[in-house]
mmCIF file of C-alpha atoms and ligand atoms in Angstrom:
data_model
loop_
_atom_site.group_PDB
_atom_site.id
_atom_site.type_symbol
_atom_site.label_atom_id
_atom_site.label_comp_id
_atom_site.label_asym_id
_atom_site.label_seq_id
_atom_site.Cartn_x
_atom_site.Cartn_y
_atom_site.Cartn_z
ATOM 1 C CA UNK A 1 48.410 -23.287 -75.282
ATOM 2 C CA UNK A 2 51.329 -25.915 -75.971
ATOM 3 C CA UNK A 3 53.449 -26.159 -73.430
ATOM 4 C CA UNK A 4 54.538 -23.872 -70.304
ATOM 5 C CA UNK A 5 58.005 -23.224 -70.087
ATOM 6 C CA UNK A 6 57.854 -21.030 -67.060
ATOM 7 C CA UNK A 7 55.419 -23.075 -64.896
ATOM 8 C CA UNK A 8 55.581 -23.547 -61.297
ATOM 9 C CA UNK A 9 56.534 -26.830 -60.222
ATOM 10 C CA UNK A 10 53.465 -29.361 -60.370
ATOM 11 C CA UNK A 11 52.440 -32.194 -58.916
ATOM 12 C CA UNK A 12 49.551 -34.243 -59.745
ATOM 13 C CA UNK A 13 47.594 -36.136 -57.781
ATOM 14 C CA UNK A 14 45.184 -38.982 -58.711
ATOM 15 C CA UNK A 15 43.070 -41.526 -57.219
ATOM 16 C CA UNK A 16 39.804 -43.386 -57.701
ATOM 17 C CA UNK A 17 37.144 -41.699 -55.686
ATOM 18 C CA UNK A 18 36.368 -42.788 -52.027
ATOM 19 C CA UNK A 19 40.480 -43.651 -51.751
ATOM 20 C CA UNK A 20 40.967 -41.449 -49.182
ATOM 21 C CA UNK A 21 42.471 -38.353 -51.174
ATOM 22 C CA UNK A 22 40.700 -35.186 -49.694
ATOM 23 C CA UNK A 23 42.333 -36.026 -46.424
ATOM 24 C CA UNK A 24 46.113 -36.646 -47.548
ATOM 25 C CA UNK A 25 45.811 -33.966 -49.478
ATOM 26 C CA UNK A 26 44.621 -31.464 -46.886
ATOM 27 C CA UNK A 27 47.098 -33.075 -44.349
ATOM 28 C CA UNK A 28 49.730 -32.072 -47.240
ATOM 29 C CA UNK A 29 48.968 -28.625 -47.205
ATOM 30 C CA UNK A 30 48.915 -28.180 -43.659
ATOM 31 C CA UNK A 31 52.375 -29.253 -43.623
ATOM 32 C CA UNK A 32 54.269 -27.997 -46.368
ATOM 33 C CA UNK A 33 55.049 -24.696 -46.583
ATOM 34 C CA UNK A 34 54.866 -22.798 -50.520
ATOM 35 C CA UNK A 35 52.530 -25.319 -51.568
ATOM 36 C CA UNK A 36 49.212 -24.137 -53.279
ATOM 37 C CA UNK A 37 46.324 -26.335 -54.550
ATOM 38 C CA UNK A 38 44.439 -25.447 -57.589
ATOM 39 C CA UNK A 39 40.778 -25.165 -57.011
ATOM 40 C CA UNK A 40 38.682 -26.654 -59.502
ATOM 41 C CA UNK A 41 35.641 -25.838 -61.708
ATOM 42 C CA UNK A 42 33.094 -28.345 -61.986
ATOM 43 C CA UNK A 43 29.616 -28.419 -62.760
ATOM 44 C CA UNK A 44 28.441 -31.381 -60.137
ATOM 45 C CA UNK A 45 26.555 -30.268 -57.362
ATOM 46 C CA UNK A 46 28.209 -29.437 -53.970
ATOM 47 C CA UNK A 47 28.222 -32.658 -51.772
ATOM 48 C CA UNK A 48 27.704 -32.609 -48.044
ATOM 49 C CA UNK A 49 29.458 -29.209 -45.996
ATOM 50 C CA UNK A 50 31.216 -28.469 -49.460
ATOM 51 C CA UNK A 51 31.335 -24.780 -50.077
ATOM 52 C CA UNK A 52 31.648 -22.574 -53.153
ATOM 53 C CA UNK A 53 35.329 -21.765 -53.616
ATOM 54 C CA UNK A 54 36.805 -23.644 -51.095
ATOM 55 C CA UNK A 55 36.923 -27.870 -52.259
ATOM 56 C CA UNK A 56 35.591 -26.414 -55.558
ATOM 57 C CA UNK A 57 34.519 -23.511 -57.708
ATOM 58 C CA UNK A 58 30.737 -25.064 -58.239
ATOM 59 C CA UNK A 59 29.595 -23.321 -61.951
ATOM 60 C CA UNK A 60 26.721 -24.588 -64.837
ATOM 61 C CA UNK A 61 27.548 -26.246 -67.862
ATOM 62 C CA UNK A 62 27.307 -22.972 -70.016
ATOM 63 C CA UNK A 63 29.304 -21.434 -67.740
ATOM 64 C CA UNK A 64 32.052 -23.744 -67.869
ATOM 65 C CA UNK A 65 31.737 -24.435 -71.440
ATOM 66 C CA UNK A 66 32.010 -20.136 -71.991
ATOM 67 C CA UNK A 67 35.777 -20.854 -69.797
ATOM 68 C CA UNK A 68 36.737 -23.660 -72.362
ATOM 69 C CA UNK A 69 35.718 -21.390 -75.085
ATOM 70 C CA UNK A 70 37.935 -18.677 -73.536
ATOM 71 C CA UNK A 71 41.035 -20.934 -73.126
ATOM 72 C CA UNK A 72 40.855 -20.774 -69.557
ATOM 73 C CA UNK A 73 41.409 -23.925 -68.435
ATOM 74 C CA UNK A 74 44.861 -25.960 -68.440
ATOM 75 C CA UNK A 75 42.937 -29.351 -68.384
ATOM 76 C CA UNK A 76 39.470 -29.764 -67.996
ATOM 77 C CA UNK A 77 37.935 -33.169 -68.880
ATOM 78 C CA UNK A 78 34.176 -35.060 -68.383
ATOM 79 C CA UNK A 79 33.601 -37.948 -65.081
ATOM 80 C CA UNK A 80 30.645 -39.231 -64.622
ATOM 81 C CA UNK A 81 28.276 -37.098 -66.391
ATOM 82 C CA UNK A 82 29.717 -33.799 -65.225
ATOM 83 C CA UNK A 83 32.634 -31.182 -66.090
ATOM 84 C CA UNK A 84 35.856 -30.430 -64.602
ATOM 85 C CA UNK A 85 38.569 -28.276 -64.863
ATOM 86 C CA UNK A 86 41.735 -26.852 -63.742
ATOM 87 C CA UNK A 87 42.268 -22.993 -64.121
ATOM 88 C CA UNK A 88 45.481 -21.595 -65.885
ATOM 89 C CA UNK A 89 44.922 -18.828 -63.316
ATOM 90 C CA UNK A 90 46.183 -21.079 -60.284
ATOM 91 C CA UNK A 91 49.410 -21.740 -62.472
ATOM 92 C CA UNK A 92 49.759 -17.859 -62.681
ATOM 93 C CA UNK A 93 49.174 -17.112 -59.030
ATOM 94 C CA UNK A 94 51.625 -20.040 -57.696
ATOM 95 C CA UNK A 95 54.131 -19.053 -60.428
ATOM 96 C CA UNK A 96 53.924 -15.213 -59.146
ATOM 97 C CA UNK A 97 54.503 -16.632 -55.771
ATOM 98 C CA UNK A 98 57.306 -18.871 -56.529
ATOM 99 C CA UNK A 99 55.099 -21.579 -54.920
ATOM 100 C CA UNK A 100 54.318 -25.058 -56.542
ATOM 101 C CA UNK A 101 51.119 -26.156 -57.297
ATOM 102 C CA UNK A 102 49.280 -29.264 -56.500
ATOM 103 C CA UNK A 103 46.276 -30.401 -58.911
ATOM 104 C CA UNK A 104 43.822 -33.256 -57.316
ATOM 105 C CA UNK A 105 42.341 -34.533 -60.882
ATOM 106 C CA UNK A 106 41.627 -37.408 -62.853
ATOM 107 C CA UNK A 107 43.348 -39.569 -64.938
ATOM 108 C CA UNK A 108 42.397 -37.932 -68.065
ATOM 109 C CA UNK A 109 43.381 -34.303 -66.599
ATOM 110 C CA UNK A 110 46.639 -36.139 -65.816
ATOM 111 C CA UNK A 111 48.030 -37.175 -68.831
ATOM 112 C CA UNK A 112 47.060 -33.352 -70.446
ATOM 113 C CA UNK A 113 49.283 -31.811 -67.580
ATOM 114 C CA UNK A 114 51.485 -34.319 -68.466
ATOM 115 C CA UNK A 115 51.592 -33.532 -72.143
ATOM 116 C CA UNK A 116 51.635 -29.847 -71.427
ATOM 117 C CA UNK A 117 54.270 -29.858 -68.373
ATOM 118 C CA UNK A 118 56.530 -32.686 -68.915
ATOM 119 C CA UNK A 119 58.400 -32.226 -65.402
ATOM 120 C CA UNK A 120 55.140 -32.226 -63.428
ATOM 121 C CA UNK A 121 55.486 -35.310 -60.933
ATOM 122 C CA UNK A 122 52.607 -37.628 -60.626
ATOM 123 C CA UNK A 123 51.094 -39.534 -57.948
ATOM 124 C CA UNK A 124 48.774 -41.935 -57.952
ATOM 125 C CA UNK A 125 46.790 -43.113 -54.412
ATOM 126 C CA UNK A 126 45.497 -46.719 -54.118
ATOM 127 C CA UNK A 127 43.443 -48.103 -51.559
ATOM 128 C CA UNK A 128 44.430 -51.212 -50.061
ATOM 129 C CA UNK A 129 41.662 -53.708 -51.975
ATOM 130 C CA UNK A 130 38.585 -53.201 -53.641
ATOM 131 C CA UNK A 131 36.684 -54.353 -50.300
ATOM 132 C CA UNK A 132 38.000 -51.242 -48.318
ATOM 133 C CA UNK A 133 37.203 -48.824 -51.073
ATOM 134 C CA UNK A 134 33.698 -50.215 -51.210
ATOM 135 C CA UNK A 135 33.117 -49.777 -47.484
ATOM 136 C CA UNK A 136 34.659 -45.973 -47.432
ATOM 137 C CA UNK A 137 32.046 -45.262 -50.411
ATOM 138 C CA UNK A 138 29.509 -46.336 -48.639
ATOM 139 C CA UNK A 139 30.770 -45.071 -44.959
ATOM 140 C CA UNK A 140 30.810 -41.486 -46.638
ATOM 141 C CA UNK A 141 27.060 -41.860 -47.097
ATOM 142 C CA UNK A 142 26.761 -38.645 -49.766
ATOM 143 C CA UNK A 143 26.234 -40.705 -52.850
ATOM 144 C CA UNK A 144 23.048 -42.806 -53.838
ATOM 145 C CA UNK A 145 23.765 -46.638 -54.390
ATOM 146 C CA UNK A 146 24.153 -46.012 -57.590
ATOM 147 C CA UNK A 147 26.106 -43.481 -57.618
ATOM 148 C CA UNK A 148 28.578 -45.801 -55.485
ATOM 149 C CA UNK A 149 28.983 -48.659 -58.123
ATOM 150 C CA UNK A 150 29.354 -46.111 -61.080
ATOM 151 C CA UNK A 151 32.221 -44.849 -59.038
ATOM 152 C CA UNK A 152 33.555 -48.234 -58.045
ATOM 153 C CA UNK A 153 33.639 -49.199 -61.759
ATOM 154 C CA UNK A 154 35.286 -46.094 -62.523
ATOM 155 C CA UNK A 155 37.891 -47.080 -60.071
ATOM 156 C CA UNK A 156 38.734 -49.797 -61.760
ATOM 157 C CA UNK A 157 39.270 -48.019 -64.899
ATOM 158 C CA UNK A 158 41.049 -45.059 -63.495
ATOM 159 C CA UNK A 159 43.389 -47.871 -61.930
ATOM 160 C CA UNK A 160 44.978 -49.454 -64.905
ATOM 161 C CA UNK A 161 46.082 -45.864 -65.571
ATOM 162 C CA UNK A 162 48.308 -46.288 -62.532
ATOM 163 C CA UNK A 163 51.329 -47.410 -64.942
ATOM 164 C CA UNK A 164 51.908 -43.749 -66.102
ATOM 165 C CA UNK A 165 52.395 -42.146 -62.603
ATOM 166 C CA UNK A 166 55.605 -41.244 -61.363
ATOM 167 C CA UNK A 167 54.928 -42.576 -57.685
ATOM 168 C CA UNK A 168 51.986 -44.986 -55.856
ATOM 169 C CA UNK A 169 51.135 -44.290 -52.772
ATOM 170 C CA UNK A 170 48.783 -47.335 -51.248
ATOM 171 C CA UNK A 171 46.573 -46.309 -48.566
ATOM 172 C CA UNK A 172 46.269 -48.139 -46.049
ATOM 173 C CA UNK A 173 46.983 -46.479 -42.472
ATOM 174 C CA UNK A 174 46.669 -42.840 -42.653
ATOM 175 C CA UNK A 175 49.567 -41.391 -40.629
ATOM 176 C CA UNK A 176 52.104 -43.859 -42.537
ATOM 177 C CA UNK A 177 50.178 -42.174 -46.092
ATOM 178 C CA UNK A 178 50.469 -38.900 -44.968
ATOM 179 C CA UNK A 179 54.063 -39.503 -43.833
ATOM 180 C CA UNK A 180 54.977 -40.947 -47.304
ATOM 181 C CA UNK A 181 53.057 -38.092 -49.759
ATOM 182 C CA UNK A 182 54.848 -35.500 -47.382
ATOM 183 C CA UNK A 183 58.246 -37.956 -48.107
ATOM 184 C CA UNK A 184 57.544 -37.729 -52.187
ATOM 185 C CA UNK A 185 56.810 -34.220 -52.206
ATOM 186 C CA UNK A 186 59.328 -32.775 -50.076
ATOM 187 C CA UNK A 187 62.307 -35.110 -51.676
ATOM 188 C CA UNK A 188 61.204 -33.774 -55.719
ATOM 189 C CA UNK A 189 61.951 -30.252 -53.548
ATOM 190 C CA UNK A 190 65.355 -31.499 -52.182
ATOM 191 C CA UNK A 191 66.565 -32.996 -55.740
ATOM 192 C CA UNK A 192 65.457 -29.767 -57.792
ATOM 193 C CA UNK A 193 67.586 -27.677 -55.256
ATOM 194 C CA UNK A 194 70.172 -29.894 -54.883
ATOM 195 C CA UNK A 195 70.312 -30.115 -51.452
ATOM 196 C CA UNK A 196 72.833 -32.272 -49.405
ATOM 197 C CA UNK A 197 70.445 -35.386 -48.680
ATOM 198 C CA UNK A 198 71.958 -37.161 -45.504
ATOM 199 C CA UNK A 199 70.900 -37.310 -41.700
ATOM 200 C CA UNK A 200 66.956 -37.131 -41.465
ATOM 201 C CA UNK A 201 66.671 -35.840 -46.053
ATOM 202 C CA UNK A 202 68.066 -39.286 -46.738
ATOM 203 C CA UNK A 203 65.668 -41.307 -44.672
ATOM 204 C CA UNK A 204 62.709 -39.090 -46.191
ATOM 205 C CA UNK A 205 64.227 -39.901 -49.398
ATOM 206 C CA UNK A 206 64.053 -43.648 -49.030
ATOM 207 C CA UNK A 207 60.485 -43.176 -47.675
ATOM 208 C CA UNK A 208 59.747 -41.441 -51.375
ATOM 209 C CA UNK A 209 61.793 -43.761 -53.406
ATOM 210 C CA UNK A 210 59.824 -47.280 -52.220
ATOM 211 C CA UNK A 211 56.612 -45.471 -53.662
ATOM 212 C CA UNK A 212 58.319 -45.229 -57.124
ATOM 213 C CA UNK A 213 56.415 -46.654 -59.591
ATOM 214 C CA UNK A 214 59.357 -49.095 -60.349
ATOM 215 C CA UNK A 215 59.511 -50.069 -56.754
ATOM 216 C CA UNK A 216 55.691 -51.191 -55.897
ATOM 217 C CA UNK A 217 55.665 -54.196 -57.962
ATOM 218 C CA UNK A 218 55.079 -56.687 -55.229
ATOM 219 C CA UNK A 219 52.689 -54.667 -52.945
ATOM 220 C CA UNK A 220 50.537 -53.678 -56.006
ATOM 221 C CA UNK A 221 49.925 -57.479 -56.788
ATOM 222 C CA UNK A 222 47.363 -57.937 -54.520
ATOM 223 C CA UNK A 223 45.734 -55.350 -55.078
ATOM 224 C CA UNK A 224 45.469 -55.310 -58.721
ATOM 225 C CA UNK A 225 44.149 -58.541 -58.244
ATOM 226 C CA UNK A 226 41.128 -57.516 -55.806
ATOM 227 C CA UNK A 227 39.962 -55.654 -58.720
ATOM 228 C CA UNK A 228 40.811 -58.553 -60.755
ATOM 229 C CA UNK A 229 43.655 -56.016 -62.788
ATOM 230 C CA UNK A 230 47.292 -57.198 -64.131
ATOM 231 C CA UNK A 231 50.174 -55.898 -62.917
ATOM 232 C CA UNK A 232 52.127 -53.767 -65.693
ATOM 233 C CA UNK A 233 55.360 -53.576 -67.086
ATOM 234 C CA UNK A 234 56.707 -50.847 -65.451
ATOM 235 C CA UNK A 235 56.201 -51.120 -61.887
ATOM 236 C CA UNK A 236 58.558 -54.498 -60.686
HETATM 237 P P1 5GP B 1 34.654 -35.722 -56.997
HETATM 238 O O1 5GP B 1 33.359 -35.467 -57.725
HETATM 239 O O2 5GP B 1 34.628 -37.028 -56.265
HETATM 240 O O3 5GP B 1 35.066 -34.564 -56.147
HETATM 241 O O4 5GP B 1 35.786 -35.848 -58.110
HETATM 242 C C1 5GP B 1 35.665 -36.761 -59.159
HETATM 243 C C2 5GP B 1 36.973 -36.849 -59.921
HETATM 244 O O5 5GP B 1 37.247 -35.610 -60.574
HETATM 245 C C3 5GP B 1 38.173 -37.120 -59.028
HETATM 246 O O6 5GP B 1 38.956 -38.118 -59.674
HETATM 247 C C4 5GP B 1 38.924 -35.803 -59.014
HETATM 248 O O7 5GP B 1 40.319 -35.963 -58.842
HETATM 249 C C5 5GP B 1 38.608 -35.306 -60.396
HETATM 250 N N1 5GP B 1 38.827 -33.875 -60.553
HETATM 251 C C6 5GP B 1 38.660 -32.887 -59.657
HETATM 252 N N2 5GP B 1 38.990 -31.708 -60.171
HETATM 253 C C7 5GP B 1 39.419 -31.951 -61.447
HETATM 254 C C8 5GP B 1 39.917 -31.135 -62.498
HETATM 255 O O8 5GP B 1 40.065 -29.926 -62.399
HETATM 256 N N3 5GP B 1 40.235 -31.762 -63.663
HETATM 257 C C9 5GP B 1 40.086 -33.099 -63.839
HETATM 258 N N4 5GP B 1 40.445 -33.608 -65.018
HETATM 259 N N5 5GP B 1 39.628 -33.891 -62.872
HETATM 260 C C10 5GP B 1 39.290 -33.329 -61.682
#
């Protein structure tokens, strides 16, 4: 499977676990309409009120590894001692549909969809410091402490990946995040149709454009630095 010339329109989002993801997302989907998300296979355990086919599908190892063996995965890729994986069958349904598709997956599952769908658009969600993501970890309460500074040490790693996303959205107040991920999606829409952007399009679009990767360089400083992280060429 190469590449996928007749795709739906992607978009992938990325952040380090315990950055507040699961709730912009869902807040996405409420509110735009022809958007699907891809449900995932992994083989972690279900955490909390998680249900089977709903945040995830929840499958063994040999079971997923029979899917890989049957090309049926677009991306799949290993964190933290377990399997995941998107299915090429979301990519069918939202292309039947005429819907796009949004993937919630790592950074590794990133840059595949990237290789594979060049046009997919990329986000990548930061929480404001390294303190804050520390105290939602452990606010969550699912995970074990260790569990909580595997994952913060991931985060670290996942976030000098942020250089190859499209857009950075910084979390830090929840109705301003939700505003701008609704701002980035809906503007990618606007440009692909070529709409007229004026009146209330053009202030959406100058929401999306100050999360452009090129346009975060000072508000990313800081940040980068609580995790003790350089800023990159790239992002200004
Ligand atoms: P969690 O176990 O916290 O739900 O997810 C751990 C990580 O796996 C997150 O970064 C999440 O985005 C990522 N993830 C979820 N589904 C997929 C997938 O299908 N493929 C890849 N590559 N990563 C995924």
């Amino acid at each position: 499977m190469s590449s996928f010339t007749h795709s739906p329109f992607v978009y992938i989002i990325s952040a380090p676990s315990g950055s507040g993801k699961s709730t912009l997302v869902n807040e996405l989907l409420k509110s735009v309409r022809d958007l699907d998300f891809s449900i995932s296979y992994t083989t972690r355990s279900p955490r909390g009120s998680e249900q089977n086919g709903k945040q995830y599908f929840f499958v063994s190892r040999s079971e997923f590894e029979k899917m890989v063996g049957d090309g049926e995965f677009l991306e799949h890729a290993e964190f933290d001692g377990n399997y995941y994986g998107t299915s090429v069958r979301f990519l069918r349904g939202a292309q039947r549909k005429g819907h796009d598709l949004l993937l919630d997956i790592d950074v590794q599952g990133a840059a595949q969809v990237q290789q594979k769908i060049p046009d997919a658009k990329s986000i990548f969600i930061l929480p404001p410091d390294r303190k804050t993501l520390e105290e939602r970890l452990r606010k969550r309460g699912e995970d074990r402490e260790d569990v909580i500074e595997r994952r913060l040490a991931a985060a670290t790693r996942e976030i000098q990946n942020y250089g190859r996303y499209n857009y950075i959205l910084i979390n830090d107040r929840l109705p301003e995040s939700i505003k701008m991920l609704r701002a980035i999606v809906c503007s990618e829409r606007w440009l692909r149709e070529g709409r007229q952007l004026n009146g209330e399009c053009a202030e959406t679009m100058k929401i999306a454009d100050r999360c452009r990767l090129a346009n975060v360089g000072v508000r990313l400083k800081p940040i980068l630095a609580s995790f003790e992280l350089p800023v990159q060429s790239g992002a200004s």
